[in-house]
Amino acid sequence: MYHSINPTDLDFFESLLGDRCKYDRDTCVAYNHDHTEDLQFTPSVVLFPKSTQEVSDILAYCHQCNIPVTPAGARTGLSGGCLPIYGGVMLSSEKLNRILEIDEKNAQVITEPGVITEVLQDAVKAKGLFYPPDPASKGSCFIGGNIAENSGGPKAVKYGVTKDWVLNLEIVLADGTIMWTGANVVKNATGYNLTQLVVGSEGTLAFVTKIVLRLIAHPTQTLLMLVPFYDALHACQAVSSIFNAGITPSGLEFMEHNALKWSQAFSQDYSIEVKDEHAAHLLIEVDGFDSEQLMKECEIILSVLENYETDEILFAESEAQKNTLWGLRRKVGEAVKAQSVYKEEDTVVPRFALPQLLETVKNIGGKYGFESVCYGHAGDGNLHVNIIKGNLSDLFWNEELPIAIRELFTEVIKLGGTISGEHGIGLVQKPYMDLAFSPSGMELMRGIKHVFDPKGILNPGKIF
Amino acid sequence: MYHSINPTDLDFFESLLGDRCKYDRDTCVAYNHDHTEDLQFTPSVVLFPKSTQEVSDILAYCHQCNIPVTPAGARTGLSGGCLPIYGGVMLSSEKLNRILEIDEKNAQVITEPGVITEVLQDAVKAKGLFYPPDPASKGSCFIGGNIAENSGGPKAVKYGVTKDWVLNLEIVLADGTIMWTGANVVKNATGYNLTQLVVGSEGTLAFVTKIVLRLIAHPTQTLLMLVPFYDALHACQAVSSIFNAGITPSGLEFMEHNALKWSQAFSQDYSIEVKDEHAAHLLIEVDGFDSEQLMKECEIILSVLENYETDEILFAESEAQKNTLWGLRRKVGEAVKAQSVYKEEDTVVPRFALPQLLETVKNIGGKYGFESVCYGHAGDGNLHVNIIKGNLSDLFWNEELPIAIRELFTEVIKLGGTISGEHGIGLVQKPYMDLAFSPSGMELMRGIKHVFDPKGILNPGKIF
């Protein structure tokens, strides 16, 4: 169905990009995976455009020749969104890596997609400005990938996810057409919201070449506490109680016992005592501009926590200790990966349903016979369920587990939730989309895909 | 091209709705306008469904028969979005007016579209919860209309516009299909963002029958000040300076001299002294949970304002005085309408470009010979430009003014802005869409429209 890349195609790409067109075996193999399980798909050629015009020229050519194009950022995704499952062109944003303008006067930044999220955050922070979304991979992921997957992170609980910060996008359509989706304004009631349609579309609708983000003044203060619970369900329940007390923390993270233990082992950092009887921890951060105000907020949180059985609460006393605590939280994912083959389900439910979700996960695990380590952004009702392969058979893993996952997602949707909070659908969650959307919904999405990319060359085999 | 309604159609609608199907002359004339200028288009029949199923049955019938359907809420819109320009069915949400559930535990509300925005706000406030978007017409407009137009209001500067609060929508497609667009969660990376595509689509993609909104804890305190400036441009400049000082007010409104004077006359409320030398005012509100904190924020604002020449600043000392000040601001639109025939342009630019926008408006007014009264949500860069007909000829109004408006919008777009911040495109801004979107952008939007509504029966003649 798709055209296989031949020497003529490679000549064209080389004439356009010179040594930024790579098709040697080593490069193609190096680009055949992201952070999703152990999946590998090798592209025929990896292209590194440096300008919107080059992206446009590449796409116009591929469109004409019917060559599949898989957009890729830093390839840190967890749903296989940038795996070139039909081979063809991998279109990398690595060389589209300039921050074009930090507009302090309007509190906006214009950037190319290949900038590491943390680099972008640091650059605007140097001007006193704040770009809040901070996926766990912020030190390596690209802002373009965050746009593609509508990434979240701990700060989402207070500040929202990537979509909430995107004002305008320069995109290149499948046929090479260059256009802007909106305007550089915080309010816009002009036509359909093409910007929000492209955010989270996982590279299936267009290739993003420029991004306009809004920013706010950077908070100057944070307070951070780690709260050990004897009962994981109590930890889940406390989450809603904190909000109901009128507090919106800037981080409200849940970690099961094993999540924190494994992260300690992975990081070789045992500075925090995690007792056997600590079933779960909440990591709670508040931020702002006034330390007195934050102390007041912490007092309210503490008064809420008095209603639950907790062990001694650890207040981070220094920046170093804050970094330790956040580091342990951020490394859970890698720690689980180091421990065993695993599958991660990015469940999300209304916040108050979190205890029910955790129980459901454990019940289904009991029924099917798998263990799981759960952690995530509890304040958003977003629980990462890591199913551990351990000694389970390949047969179970490949045949039975998908049935168990389907049962889990069915329950998630009954709780008012959905099958991905921040990782996207990509390749690996496709089989469950029928749970989240009616046939009509799927038909609308397929129709939209066809409007943007009638030949289906952009990131084929994803979402649908 | 469309089927004209005949007695058989009326019989069908009557069999379905009984006396909630109205086609008497008085009703049809009563529903032939919204708040947009003096435009009138009379529907053949006005239908008042009470359930999603009734909406579905109506749309399925109209789809089959090719009858144009114009969704309507409280008809307070300012861009003609609910005018039935091809006649046919007006589909009213007036009887879909129940708040279905206030979910305190998850801080969400599920409502039907025909609930008055302020009624909804008061209902959730009674539970300590806050739905911030507050268009000037909040006392009469419907939440469904707010969804259709992606409405803003003064609080948008801190809390965002309608789209930022919508989690999930139950919609009925043109062919009668009932579906949900998403899930009741604050994070969602599952497929394309159909929810955000429907928000702001002005009833051209689907009829919204249920709305899930997120809520937050209701602030307990506000402080409000009215700041008179001798130079309107200084007032515009002060807006950015306040943000740059790290303050995000919960309201930051700009009013030209005449806007406030006319509102005083219209309201017969002269409790505030507006001197001739007051070129413009800023109305600045901060909100929160702690009065000391708000006082600190006000002090920072005052220190910023010291850099500008202002007259004595009025601090509202009571709830009554706050209501007076906000009342004067909210009534500006009606006051202008009472003064003269007018046209309102809903310009929006990046915040720092506000002084340039104001100068541009006045320069173009000087060049073409019209007067304007400007006011609006300065913190968002959203300036409502009211062009006053006064003694201008009909010939000028109908022939020359559109050229002047086109020139204004061209400049707005050069400043990085767009042609509607919160009123929508509807009928009256259609002629300028080519300024905001490239032909490719328009083609994408037309394609999306066709996917949702292939026969074009839903709100025909709007946006495109």
mmCIF file of C-alpha atoms in Angstrom, chain B residues 111-441:
data_model
loop_
_atom_site.group_PDB
_atom_site.id
_atom_site.type_symbol
_atom_site.label_atom_id
_atom_site.label_comp_id
_atom_site.label_asym_id
_atom_site.label_seq_id
_atom_site.Cartn_x
_atom_site.Cartn_y
_atom_site.Cartn_z
ATOM 1 C CA THR B 111 -25.652 20.504 33.474
ATOM 2 C CA GLU B 112 -27.990 20.842 30.556
ATOM 3 C CA PRO B 113 -27.267 23.727 28.159
ATOM 4 C CA GLY B 114 -30.288 25.914 28.914
ATOM 5 C CA VAL B 115 -29.218 26.953 32.406
ATOM 6 C CA ILE B 116 -28.476 30.651 32.912
ATOM 7 C CA THR B 117 -24.755 31.009 33.588
ATOM 8 C CA GLU B 118 -25.255 33.000 36.777
ATOM 9 C CA VAL B 119 -27.828 30.493 38.062
ATOM 10 C CA LEU B 120 -25.237 27.773 37.549
ATOM 11 C CA GLN B 121 -22.569 29.844 39.279
ATOM 12 C CA ASP B 122 -24.842 30.522 42.250
ATOM 13 C CA ALA B 123 -25.818 26.857 42.545
ATOM 14 C CA VAL B 124 -22.220 25.679 42.744
ATOM 15 C CA LYS B 125 -21.248 28.616 44.947
ATOM 16 C CA ALA B 126 -23.798 27.389 47.473
ATOM 17 C CA LYS B 127 -21.553 24.310 47.774
ATOM 18 C CA GLY B 128 -18.401 26.425 48.077
ATOM 19 C CA LEU B 129 -17.450 25.820 44.459
ATOM 20 C CA PHE B 130 -16.513 28.209 41.692
ATOM 21 C CA TYR B 131 -17.249 28.255 37.970
ATOM 22 C CA PRO B 132 -15.298 31.365 36.926
ATOM 23 C CA PRO B 133 -16.232 32.312 33.314
ATOM 24 C CA ASP B 134 -18.582 35.276 33.605
ATOM 25 C CA PRO B 135 -19.578 36.986 30.364
ATOM 26 C CA ALA B 136 -21.142 40.422 30.824
ATOM 27 C CA SER B 137 -24.518 38.844 30.049
ATOM 28 C CA LYS B 138 -24.120 36.191 32.770
ATOM 29 C CA GLY B 139 -27.495 37.107 34.276
ATOM 30 C CA SER B 140 -29.313 36.115 31.088
ATOM 31 C CA CYS B 141 -27.043 34.040 28.821
ATOM 32 C CA PHE B 142 -27.084 30.226 28.874
ATOM 33 C CA ILE B 143 -24.125 27.998 29.640
ATOM 34 C CA GLY B 144 -24.818 26.216 26.337
ATOM 35 C CA GLY B 145 -24.359 29.477 24.454
ATOM 36 C CA ASN B 146 -21.120 30.047 26.356
ATOM 37 C CA ILE B 147 -19.920 26.658 25.091
ATOM 38 C CA ALA B 148 -20.982 27.519 21.538
ATOM 39 C CA GLU B 149 -19.108 30.817 21.500
ATOM 40 C CA ASN B 150 -16.260 29.945 23.911
ATOM 41 C CA SER B 151 -17.299 32.948 26.007
ATOM 42 C CA GLY B 152 -14.911 34.863 28.191
ATOM 43 C CA GLY B 153 -15.643 37.685 30.607
ATOM 44 C CA PRO B 154 -13.622 39.624 33.183
ATOM 45 C CA LYS B 155 -12.424 36.614 35.176
ATOM 46 C CA ALA B 156 -10.801 35.038 32.110
ATOM 47 C CA VAL B 157 -7.642 36.990 32.807
ATOM 48 C CA LYS B 158 -6.921 34.785 35.806
ATOM 49 C CA TYR B 159 -9.099 31.729 35.236
ATOM 50 C CA GLY B 160 -9.293 31.303 31.453
ATOM 51 C CA VAL B 161 -12.299 31.175 29.170
ATOM 52 C CA THR B 162 -15.146 28.684 28.879
ATOM 53 C CA LYS B 163 -13.041 26.101 27.021
ATOM 54 C CA ASP B 164 -10.681 25.835 29.966
ATOM 55 C CA TRP B 165 -13.484 24.484 32.190
ATOM 56 C CA VAL B 166 -15.194 22.009 29.876
ATOM 57 C CA LEU B 167 -14.293 18.374 30.545
ATOM 58 C CA ASN B 168 -16.852 16.478 28.513
ATOM 59 C CA LEU B 169 -19.910 17.053 26.351
ATOM 60 C CA GLU B 170 -22.871 14.981 25.356
ATOM 61 C CA ILE B 171 -23.678 16.009 21.808
ATOM 62 C CA VAL B 172 -26.182 15.127 19.141
ATOM 63 C CA LEU B 173 -24.790 15.062 15.623
ATOM 64 C CA ALA B 174 -26.662 16.395 12.610
ATOM 65 C CA ASP B 175 -28.007 12.919 11.803
ATOM 66 C CA GLY B 176 -29.346 12.395 15.332
ATOM 67 C CA THR B 177 -26.431 10.305 16.678
ATOM 68 C CA ILE B 178 -25.953 10.793 20.424
ATOM 69 C CA MET B 179 -22.401 10.590 21.799
ATOM 70 C CA TRP B 180 -19.999 11.849 24.452
ATOM 71 C CA THR B 181 -16.904 13.718 23.275
ATOM 72 C CA GLY B 182 -14.536 12.715 26.091
ATOM 73 C CA ALA B 183 -14.497 11.700 29.751
ATOM 74 C CA ASN B 184 -15.134 13.393 33.099
ATOM 75 C CA VAL B 185 -11.422 13.784 33.837
ATOM 76 C CA VAL B 186 -9.082 16.738 34.076
ATOM 77 C CA LYS B 187 -6.383 15.028 31.995
ATOM 78 C CA ASN B 188 -7.093 13.206 28.777
ATOM 79 C CA ALA B 189 -4.673 12.018 26.105
ATOM 80 C CA THR B 190 -7.122 9.628 24.447
ATOM 81 C CA GLY B 191 -7.670 10.348 20.756
ATOM 82 C CA TYR B 192 -8.411 13.718 19.185
ATOM 83 C CA ASN B 193 -9.800 16.431 21.415
ATOM 84 C CA LEU B 194 -13.381 16.390 20.132
ATOM 85 C CA THR B 195 -14.485 18.289 23.239
ATOM 86 C CA GLN B 196 -12.347 21.302 22.392
ATOM 87 C CA LEU B 197 -13.361 21.066 18.761
ATOM 88 C CA VAL B 198 -17.040 21.393 19.674
ATOM 89 C CA VAL B 199 -16.430 24.237 22.151
ATOM 90 C CA GLY B 200 -16.524 27.461 20.147
ATOM 91 C CA SER B 201 -17.930 25.793 17.032
ATOM 92 C CA GLU B 202 -21.050 27.966 17.302
ATOM 93 C CA GLY B 203 -23.550 25.166 16.859
ATOM 94 C CA THR B 204 -22.242 24.261 13.418
ATOM 95 C CA LEU B 205 -20.891 20.812 14.364
ATOM 96 C CA ALA B 206 -23.392 19.416 16.863
ATOM 97 C CA PHE B 207 -26.110 20.303 19.368
ATOM 98 C CA VAL B 208 -24.801 20.091 22.937
ATOM 99 C CA THR B 209 -27.207 18.366 25.348
ATOM 100 C CA LYS B 210 -25.075 17.818 28.460
ATOM 101 C CA ILE B 211 -22.027 19.630 29.753
ATOM 102 C CA VAL B 212 -19.482 18.475 32.346
ATOM 103 C CA LEU B 213 -17.545 21.374 33.839
ATOM 104 C CA ARG B 214 -14.717 21.301 36.326
ATOM 105 C CA LEU B 215 -14.922 23.572 39.329
ATOM 106 C CA ILE B 216 -12.558 24.874 41.999
ATOM 107 C CA ALA B 217 -12.941 26.069 45.557
ATOM 108 C CA HIS B 218 -14.678 29.451 45.583
ATOM 109 C CA PRO B 219 -12.416 32.321 46.628
ATOM 110 C CA THR B 220 -13.662 33.910 49.804
ATOM 111 C CA GLN B 221 -12.203 37.389 49.391
ATOM 112 C CA THR B 222 -11.937 40.025 46.708
ATOM 113 C CA LEU B 223 -10.443 43.497 46.636
ATOM 114 C CA LEU B 224 -11.451 45.929 43.922
ATOM 115 C CA MET B 225 -10.053 49.264 42.842
ATOM 116 C CA LEU B 226 -10.911 51.790 40.157
ATOM 117 C CA VAL B 227 -7.948 53.703 38.770
ATOM 118 C CA PRO B 228 -8.453 56.919 36.757
ATOM 119 C CA PHE B 229 -5.747 57.704 34.164
ATOM 120 C CA TYR B 230 -5.164 61.033 32.445
ATOM 121 C CA ASP B 231 -3.848 59.207 29.385
ATOM 122 C CA ALA B 232 -5.606 56.151 27.958
ATOM 123 C CA LEU B 233 -2.343 54.781 26.595
ATOM 124 C CA HIS B 234 -0.838 54.870 30.088
ATOM 125 C CA ALA B 235 -3.737 52.747 31.285
ATOM 126 C CA CYS B 236 -2.965 50.210 28.548
ATOM 127 C CA GLN B 237 0.716 50.207 29.420
ATOM 128 C CA ALA B 238 0.028 49.713 33.128
ATOM 129 C CA VAL B 239 -1.774 46.471 32.307
ATOM 130 C CA SER B 240 1.384 44.671 31.231
ATOM 131 C CA SER B 241 3.386 46.177 34.075
ATOM 132 C CA ILE B 242 1.029 44.638 36.621
ATOM 133 C CA PHE B 243 1.559 41.150 35.186
ATOM 134 C CA ASN B 244 5.279 41.705 34.950
ATOM 135 C CA ALA B 245 5.274 42.409 38.684
ATOM 136 C CA GLY B 246 4.066 38.838 39.217
ATOM 137 C CA ILE B 247 0.420 39.647 39.916
ATOM 138 C CA THR B 248 -2.433 37.901 38.130
ATOM 139 C CA PRO B 249 -5.549 39.924 38.924
ATOM 140 C CA SER B 250 -8.939 38.220 38.802
ATOM 141 C CA GLY B 251 -10.182 41.178 36.766
ATOM 142 C CA LEU B 252 -8.328 43.835 34.808
ATOM 143 C CA GLU B 253 -10.783 45.885 32.802
ATOM 144 C CA PHE B 254 -10.221 48.962 30.664
ATOM 145 C CA MET B 255 -12.842 51.636 30.031
ATOM 146 C CA GLU B 256 -12.455 54.744 27.938
ATOM 147 C CA HIS B 257 -13.912 57.961 29.329
ATOM 148 C CA ASN B 258 -17.134 57.719 27.342
ATOM 149 C CA ALA B 259 -17.657 54.049 28.179
ATOM 150 C CA LEU B 260 -17.885 54.851 31.889
ATOM 151 C CA LYS B 261 -19.796 58.109 31.402
ATOM 152 C CA TRP B 262 -22.406 56.483 29.180
ATOM 153 C CA SER B 263 -22.760 53.585 31.574
ATOM 154 C CA GLN B 264 -23.359 56.035 34.422
ATOM 155 C CA ALA B 265 -26.059 57.784 32.423
ATOM 156 C CA PHE B 266 -27.636 54.483 31.372
ATOM 157 C CA SER B 267 -27.599 53.157 34.951
ATOM 158 C CA GLN B 268 -28.539 56.515 36.469
ATOM 159 C CA ASP B 269 -25.745 55.847 38.946
ATOM 160 C CA TYR B 270 -23.432 58.799 39.510
ATOM 161 C CA SER B 271 -21.949 57.619 42.809
ATOM 162 C CA ILE B 272 -18.468 57.676 41.265
ATOM 163 C CA GLU B 273 -16.948 60.918 40.097
ATOM 164 C CA VAL B 274 -15.662 60.699 36.525
ATOM 165 C CA LYS B 275 -13.797 63.889 35.692
ATOM 166 C CA ASP B 276 -13.443 65.269 32.174
ATOM 167 C CA GLU B 277 -9.684 64.804 32.386
ATOM 168 C CA HIS B 278 -10.037 61.071 33.154
ATOM 169 C CA ALA B 279 -9.193 59.659 29.739
ATOM 170 C CA ALA B 280 -9.642 56.087 30.855
ATOM 171 C CA HIS B 281 -10.055 53.856 33.902
ATOM 172 C CA LEU B 282 -8.741 50.470 34.907
ATOM 173 C CA LEU B 283 -10.941 48.336 37.131
ATOM 174 C CA ILE B 284 -8.634 45.944 38.969
ATOM 175 C CA GLU B 285 -9.739 43.028 41.131
ATOM 176 C CA VAL B 286 -7.722 40.455 43.051
ATOM 177 C CA ASP B 287 -9.286 37.417 44.666
ATOM 178 C CA GLY B 288 -8.230 34.628 46.993
ATOM 179 C CA PHE B 289 -8.722 33.068 50.382
ATOM 180 C CA ASP B 290 -6.649 35.326 52.570
ATOM 181 C CA SER B 291 -7.238 39.033 53.009
ATOM 182 C CA GLU B 292 -3.674 39.780 54.140
ATOM 183 C CA GLN B 293 -2.365 38.152 50.982
ATOM 184 C CA LEU B 294 -4.702 40.233 48.848
ATOM 185 C CA MET B 295 -3.619 43.417 50.603
ATOM 186 C CA LYS B 296 -0.022 42.538 49.744
ATOM 187 C CA GLU B 297 -0.989 42.041 46.111
ATOM 188 C CA CYS B 298 -2.765 45.403 46.085
ATOM 189 C CA GLU B 299 0.340 47.064 47.505
ATOM 190 C CA ILE B 300 2.379 45.630 44.646
ATOM 191 C CA ILE B 301 -0.196 46.878 42.152
ATOM 192 C CA LEU B 302 -0.121 50.336 43.749
ATOM 193 C CA SER B 303 3.654 50.445 43.521
ATOM 194 C CA VAL B 304 3.378 49.620 39.806
ATOM 195 C CA LEU B 305 0.754 52.335 39.306
ATOM 196 C CA GLU B 306 3.062 54.928 40.880
ATOM 197 C CA ASN B 307 4.948 54.875 37.586
ATOM 198 C CA TYR B 308 1.917 56.300 35.790
ATOM 199 C CA GLU B 309 0.014 59.537 36.222
ATOM 200 C CA THR B 310 -3.245 58.600 37.842
ATOM 201 C CA ASP B 311 -5.848 60.499 39.791
ATOM 202 C CA GLU B 312 -6.975 59.290 43.192
ATOM 203 C CA ILE B 313 -7.576 55.547 43.280
ATOM 204 C CA LEU B 314 -10.932 54.361 44.562
ATOM 205 C CA PHE B 315 -10.913 51.247 46.745
ATOM 206 C CA ALA B 316 -14.324 49.624 46.985
ATOM 207 C CA GLU B 317 -15.163 49.609 50.678
ATOM 208 C CA SER B 318 -18.237 47.408 50.725
ATOM 209 C CA GLU B 319 -19.914 44.671 48.748
ATOM 210 C CA ALA B 320 -22.409 47.295 47.608
ATOM 211 C CA GLN B 321 -19.677 49.483 46.206
ATOM 212 C CA LYS B 322 -18.073 46.491 44.478
ATOM 213 C CA ASN B 323 -21.420 45.712 42.897
ATOM 214 C CA THR B 324 -21.729 49.332 41.774
ATOM 215 C CA LEU B 325 -18.327 49.297 40.100
ATOM 216 C CA TRP B 326 -18.839 45.928 38.402
ATOM 217 C CA GLY B 327 -22.384 46.946 37.475
ATOM 218 C CA LEU B 328 -21.084 50.039 35.688
ATOM 219 C CA ARG B 329 -18.558 47.912 33.834
ATOM 220 C CA ARG B 330 -21.096 45.250 32.873
ATOM 221 C CA LYS B 331 -23.593 47.786 31.599
ATOM 222 C CA VAL B 332 -21.233 49.523 29.162
ATOM 223 C CA GLY B 333 -22.429 47.370 26.264
ATOM 224 C CA GLU B 334 -26.089 48.106 26.855
ATOM 225 C CA ALA B 335 -25.305 51.771 27.466
ATOM 226 C CA VAL B 336 -23.579 52.081 24.098
ATOM 227 C CA LYS B 337 -26.508 50.325 22.443
ATOM 228 C CA ALA B 338 -28.921 52.771 24.089
ATOM 229 C CA GLN B 339 -26.882 55.721 22.861
ATOM 230 C CA SER B 340 -26.704 54.963 19.156
ATOM 231 C CA VAL B 341 -26.762 52.311 16.466
ATOM 232 C CA TYR B 342 -23.288 50.795 16.686
ATOM 233 C CA LYS B 343 -21.042 47.975 15.544
ATOM 234 C CA GLU B 344 -18.887 46.097 18.014
ATOM 235 C CA GLU B 345 -15.576 44.589 16.975
ATOM 236 C CA ASP B 346 -14.167 42.036 19.425
ATOM 237 C CA THR B 347 -10.463 42.614 18.787
ATOM 238 C CA VAL B 348 -7.791 40.719 20.692
ATOM 239 C CA VAL B 349 -3.999 41.104 20.628
ATOM 240 C CA PRO B 350 -1.081 40.016 22.790
ATOM 241 C CA ARG B 351 -1.461 42.015 25.987
ATOM 242 C CA PHE B 352 1.529 44.318 25.476
ATOM 243 C CA ALA B 353 0.216 45.402 22.073
ATOM 244 C CA LEU B 354 -2.880 46.936 23.685
ATOM 245 C CA PRO B 355 -1.623 50.553 23.518
ATOM 246 C CA GLN B 356 -0.804 50.081 19.825
ATOM 247 C CA LEU B 357 -4.231 48.585 19.237
ATOM 248 C CA LEU B 358 -5.947 51.534 20.866
ATOM 249 C CA GLU B 359 -3.894 54.006 18.805
ATOM 250 C CA THR B 360 -4.684 52.041 15.650
ATOM 251 C CA VAL B 361 -8.416 52.155 16.379
ATOM 252 C CA LYS B 362 -8.309 55.902 16.882
ATOM 253 C CA ASN B 363 -6.134 56.504 13.818
ATOM 254 C CA ILE B 364 -8.424 54.487 11.566
ATOM 255 C CA GLY B 365 -11.399 56.293 13.095
ATOM 256 C CA GLY B 366 -9.749 59.610 12.277
ATOM 257 C CA LYS B 367 -8.988 58.525 8.738
ATOM 258 C CA TYR B 368 -12.487 57.254 7.948
ATOM 259 C CA GLY B 369 -14.354 59.691 10.154
ATOM 260 C CA PHE B 370 -16.013 57.543 12.814
ATOM 261 C CA GLU B 371 -16.028 57.734 16.584
ATOM 262 C CA SER B 372 -15.477 54.727 18.781
ATOM 263 C CA VAL B 373 -15.870 53.838 22.410
ATOM 264 C CA CYS B 374 -13.369 51.207 23.551
ATOM 265 C CA TYR B 375 -13.498 49.027 26.623
ATOM 266 C CA GLY B 376 -12.895 45.442 27.556
ATOM 267 C CA HIS B 377 -10.711 42.812 29.101
ATOM 268 C CA ALA B 378 -7.394 44.584 28.970
ATOM 269 C CA GLY B 379 -5.590 41.875 30.903
ATOM 270 C CA ASP B 380 -6.311 39.511 28.029
ATOM 271 C CA GLY B 381 -5.544 42.054 25.307
ATOM 272 C CA ASN B 382 -9.238 41.845 24.411
ATOM 273 C CA LEU B 383 -10.626 45.250 23.430
ATOM 274 C CA HIS B 384 -14.260 45.726 22.435
ATOM 275 C CA VAL B 385 -14.272 48.469 19.833
ATOM 276 C CA ASN B 386 -17.730 50.048 19.618
ATOM 277 C CA ILE B 387 -18.103 52.076 16.455
ATOM 278 C CA ILE B 388 -20.832 54.671 16.893
ATOM 279 C CA LYS B 389 -23.196 55.418 14.033
ATOM 280 C CA GLY B 390 -24.450 58.705 15.446
ATOM 281 C CA ASN B 391 -25.035 60.985 12.459
ATOM 282 C CA LEU B 392 -23.085 58.909 9.945
ATOM 283 C CA SER B 393 -24.950 58.153 6.719
ATOM 284 C CA ASP B 394 -26.346 54.711 5.919
ATOM 285 C CA LEU B 395 -24.203 54.764 2.808
ATOM 286 C CA PHE B 396 -21.038 55.227 4.888
ATOM 287 C CA TRP B 397 -22.214 52.653 7.425
ATOM 288 C CA ASN B 398 -22.923 49.968 4.850
ATOM 289 C CA GLU B 399 -20.292 50.663 2.209
ATOM 290 C CA GLU B 400 -17.279 52.417 3.720
ATOM 291 C CA LEU B 401 -17.258 51.121 7.269
ATOM 292 C CA PRO B 402 -16.621 47.481 6.264
ATOM 293 C CA ILE B 403 -13.489 48.707 4.494
ATOM 294 C CA ALA B 404 -12.377 50.498 7.651
ATOM 295 C CA ILE B 405 -13.088 47.408 9.765
ATOM 296 C CA ARG B 406 -11.091 45.285 7.349
ATOM 297 C CA GLU B 407 -8.216 47.730 7.755
ATOM 298 C CA LEU B 408 -8.531 47.537 11.538
ATOM 299 C CA PHE B 409 -8.537 43.725 11.567
ATOM 300 C CA THR B 410 -5.567 43.669 9.199
ATOM 301 C CA GLU B 411 -3.636 45.720 11.750
ATOM 302 C CA VAL B 412 -4.893 43.538 14.611
ATOM 303 C CA ILE B 413 -3.493 40.479 12.880
ATOM 304 C CA LYS B 414 -0.183 42.260 12.218
ATOM 305 C CA LEU B 415 0.009 42.797 15.982
ATOM 306 C CA GLY B 416 -0.274 39.019 16.469
ATOM 307 C CA GLY B 417 -3.966 39.142 17.315
ATOM 308 C CA THR B 418 -7.177 37.900 15.796
ATOM 309 C CA ILE B 419 -10.682 39.035 14.909
ATOM 310 C CA SER B 420 -12.670 37.613 17.812
ATOM 311 C CA GLY B 421 -11.621 37.130 21.416
ATOM 312 C CA GLU B 422 -14.904 35.940 22.865
ATOM 313 C CA HIS B 423 -17.924 36.857 20.736
ATOM 314 C CA GLY B 424 -17.389 34.379 17.930
ATOM 315 C CA ILE B 425 -17.645 34.777 14.170
ATOM 316 C CA GLY B 426 -21.294 33.862 13.681
ATOM 317 C CA LEU B 427 -22.832 35.812 10.851
ATOM 318 C CA VAL B 428 -21.396 39.295 11.097
ATOM 319 C CA GLN B 429 -17.646 38.564 11.198
ATOM 320 C CA LYS B 430 -17.671 36.002 8.389
ATOM 321 C CA PRO B 431 -16.453 38.503 5.776
ATOM 322 C CA TYR B 432 -13.178 38.911 7.673
ATOM 323 C CA MET B 433 -12.282 35.237 8.252
ATOM 324 C CA ASP B 434 -9.849 35.318 5.318
ATOM 325 C CA LEU B 435 -7.712 37.711 7.370
ATOM 326 C CA ALA B 436 -7.452 35.296 10.299
ATOM 327 C CA PHE B 437 -7.016 32.037 8.383
ATOM 328 C CA SER B 438 -5.138 31.041 5.266
ATOM 329 C CA PRO B 439 -7.115 29.308 2.506
ATOM 330 C CA SER B 440 -5.681 26.015 3.852
ATOM 331 C CA GLY B 441 -7.018 26.755 7.303
#
